[in-house]
Structure formats: C-alpha cells, structure tokens
Amino acid sequence: AVYANGVEEPFDAVVAATGFSTGLEELLEGDGILTRSGEPVSASGSPTSIPGLYFIGFVHSLRGHLFEANRASRRLAKNIQAYLA
C-alpha cells in the first residue's frame, strides 16, 4: 500500500470499507475494473482484470445482502485459494 504521503508498506490484504458510495475511482487506476457508476465490473468474489484483486459486497439482489454475501464469500475463498496455489 502507498499512503498519500508516499510512505509504502507491504500488506497481505487491504480492505477498503467505503460506505454508501464506492469511492473506488479514487483508489484504483486502470480500464475494465469499474463501471461508469464506480462499481466493480467483475462479479462479487470473482477475479478481476488485476491479478489478486477481488471485490465482495457490490451486489444488488432481491434475495438480500446476507444471502448474496454468503455465496460471494464462498466464491471468493475458492478463487483466492486458486490464486495462491
């Protein structure tokens, strides 16, 4: 991670809790990662065009957030396992 003051620190994982708007446009650079509305292009828990970058929780569903979070977290765990293998 690189902080605004230029200091760099290595991390195994970075979690960005951005609230009601994604705020991801300010954190990420590159094409094909976010939609025009700033939400991830890739399905929740699925790989993105950047190796090792995953999103979870950006799902609009009538089934409910907890139901979708359960499914996405299982997908995410499998994808991270495959990525680290």
mmCIF file of C-alpha atoms in Angstrom:
data_model
loop_
_atom_site.group_PDB
_atom_site.id
_atom_site.type_symbol
_atom_site.label_atom_id
_atom_site.label_comp_id
_atom_site.label_asym_id
_atom_site.label_seq_id
_atom_site.Cartn_x
_atom_site.Cartn_y
_atom_site.Cartn_z
ATOM 1 C CA ALA A 1 0.000 0.000 0.000
ATOM 2 C CA VAL A 2 1.211 3.510 -0.767
ATOM 3 C CA TYR A 3 -0.075 6.260 1.523
ATOM 4 C CA ALA A 4 -0.828 9.833 0.416
ATOM 5 C CA ASN A 5 2.494 10.987 1.925
ATOM 6 C CA GLY A 6 4.404 8.476 -0.241
ATOM 7 C CA VAL A 7 5.208 6.002 2.543
ATOM 8 C CA GLU A 8 4.926 2.380 1.361
ATOM 9 C CA GLU A 9 4.117 -0.677 3.496
ATOM 10 C CA PRO A 10 3.595 -4.318 2.461
ATOM 11 C CA PHE A 11 0.309 -5.981 3.441
ATOM 12 C CA ASP A 12 -1.174 -9.430 2.839
ATOM 13 C CA ALA A 13 -4.621 -7.889 2.336
ATOM 14 C CA VAL A 14 -6.150 -4.426 2.076
ATOM 15 C CA VAL A 15 -9.828 -3.936 2.928
ATOM 16 C CA ALA A 16 -11.474 -0.702 1.813
ATOM 17 C CA ALA A 17 -14.782 -0.015 3.555
ATOM 18 C CA THR A 18 -16.035 2.973 1.587
ATOM 19 C CA GLY A 19 -19.627 3.419 2.784
ATOM 20 C CA PHE A 20 -22.675 4.109 0.614
ATOM 21 C CA SER A 21 -20.779 5.180 -2.482
ATOM 22 C CA THR A 22 -17.957 3.013 -3.699
ATOM 23 C CA GLY A 23 -15.227 5.646 -3.718
ATOM 24 C CA LEU A 24 -13.223 3.123 -5.719
ATOM 25 C CA GLU A 25 -12.460 5.551 -8.545
ATOM 26 C CA GLU A 26 -10.069 7.355 -6.192
ATOM 27 C CA LEU A 27 -8.342 4.116 -5.138
ATOM 28 C CA LEU A 28 -7.920 2.264 -8.421
ATOM 29 C CA GLU A 29 -6.322 3.034 -11.745
ATOM 30 C CA GLY A 30 -6.890 1.148 -14.961
ATOM 31 C CA ASP A 31 -9.541 0.325 -17.504
ATOM 32 C CA GLY A 32 -12.039 -2.507 -17.253
ATOM 33 C CA ILE A 33 -12.135 -2.603 -13.444
ATOM 34 C CA LEU A 34 -15.119 -0.351 -12.671
ATOM 35 C CA THR A 35 -18.378 0.543 -14.383
ATOM 36 C CA ARG A 36 -19.268 4.148 -15.156
ATOM 37 C CA SER A 37 -21.110 4.273 -11.829
ATOM 38 C CA GLY A 38 -17.936 3.222 -9.982
ATOM 39 C CA GLU A 39 -18.952 -0.356 -9.190
ATOM 40 C CA PRO A 40 -16.783 -3.391 -9.948
ATOM 41 C CA VAL A 41 -17.208 -4.965 -13.391
ATOM 42 C CA SER A 42 -16.444 -8.463 -12.068
ATOM 43 C CA ALA A 43 -18.993 -10.479 -10.110
ATOM 44 C CA SER A 44 -18.692 -10.374 -6.331
ATOM 45 C CA GLY A 45 -15.942 -12.749 -5.201
ATOM 46 C CA SER A 46 -14.677 -13.339 -8.745
ATOM 47 C CA PRO A 47 -11.262 -12.470 -10.188
ATOM 48 C CA THR A 48 -10.791 -9.077 -11.833
ATOM 49 C CA SER A 49 -8.524 -7.957 -14.648
ATOM 50 C CA ILE A 50 -5.866 -7.273 -11.984
ATOM 51 C CA PRO A 51 -4.398 -10.496 -10.552
ATOM 52 C CA GLY A 52 -5.061 -10.757 -6.810
ATOM 53 C CA LEU A 53 -7.750 -8.035 -6.771
ATOM 54 C CA TYR A 54 -11.224 -9.155 -5.730
ATOM 55 C CA PHE A 55 -14.409 -7.353 -4.701
ATOM 56 C CA ILE A 56 -17.215 -8.520 -2.455
ATOM 57 C CA GLY A 57 -20.477 -6.899 -1.389
ATOM 58 C CA PHE A 58 -21.318 -4.980 -4.558
ATOM 59 C CA VAL A 59 -24.457 -6.942 -5.383
ATOM 60 C CA HIS A 60 -27.980 -5.677 -5.962
ATOM 61 C CA SER A 61 -30.334 -8.548 -5.234
ATOM 62 C CA LEU A 62 -33.906 -9.174 -4.197
ATOM 63 C CA ARG A 63 -32.668 -12.191 -2.216
ATOM 64 C CA GLY A 64 -30.938 -9.973 0.325
ATOM 65 C CA HIS A 65 -27.430 -8.878 1.117
ATOM 66 C CA LEU A 66 -26.665 -11.657 3.618
ATOM 67 C CA PHE A 67 -27.721 -14.368 1.165
ATOM 68 C CA GLU A 68 -25.536 -12.880 -1.564
ATOM 69 C CA ALA A 69 -22.622 -12.252 0.822
ATOM 70 C CA ASN A 70 -22.694 -15.931 1.793
ATOM 71 C CA ARG A 71 -22.493 -17.044 -1.845
ATOM 72 C CA ALA A 72 -19.864 -14.468 -2.762
ATOM 73 C CA SER A 73 -17.658 -15.246 0.239
ATOM 74 C CA ARG A 74 -17.560 -18.923 -0.720
ATOM 75 C CA ARG A 75 -16.699 -17.986 -4.320
ATOM 76 C CA LEU A 76 -14.040 -15.578 -3.063
ATOM 77 C CA ALA A 77 -12.421 -18.212 -0.827
ATOM 78 C CA LYS A 78 -12.162 -20.665 -3.734
ATOM 79 C CA ASN A 79 -10.739 -18.009 -6.045
ATOM 80 C CA ILE A 80 -8.141 -16.847 -3.511
ATOM 81 C CA GLN A 81 -7.145 -20.464 -2.868
ATOM 82 C CA ALA A 82 -6.649 -20.997 -6.601
ATOM 83 C CA TYR A 83 -4.735 -17.718 -6.921
ATOM 84 C CA LEU A 84 -2.356 -18.623 -4.087
ATOM 85 C CA ALA A 85 -1.798 -22.194 -5.302
#
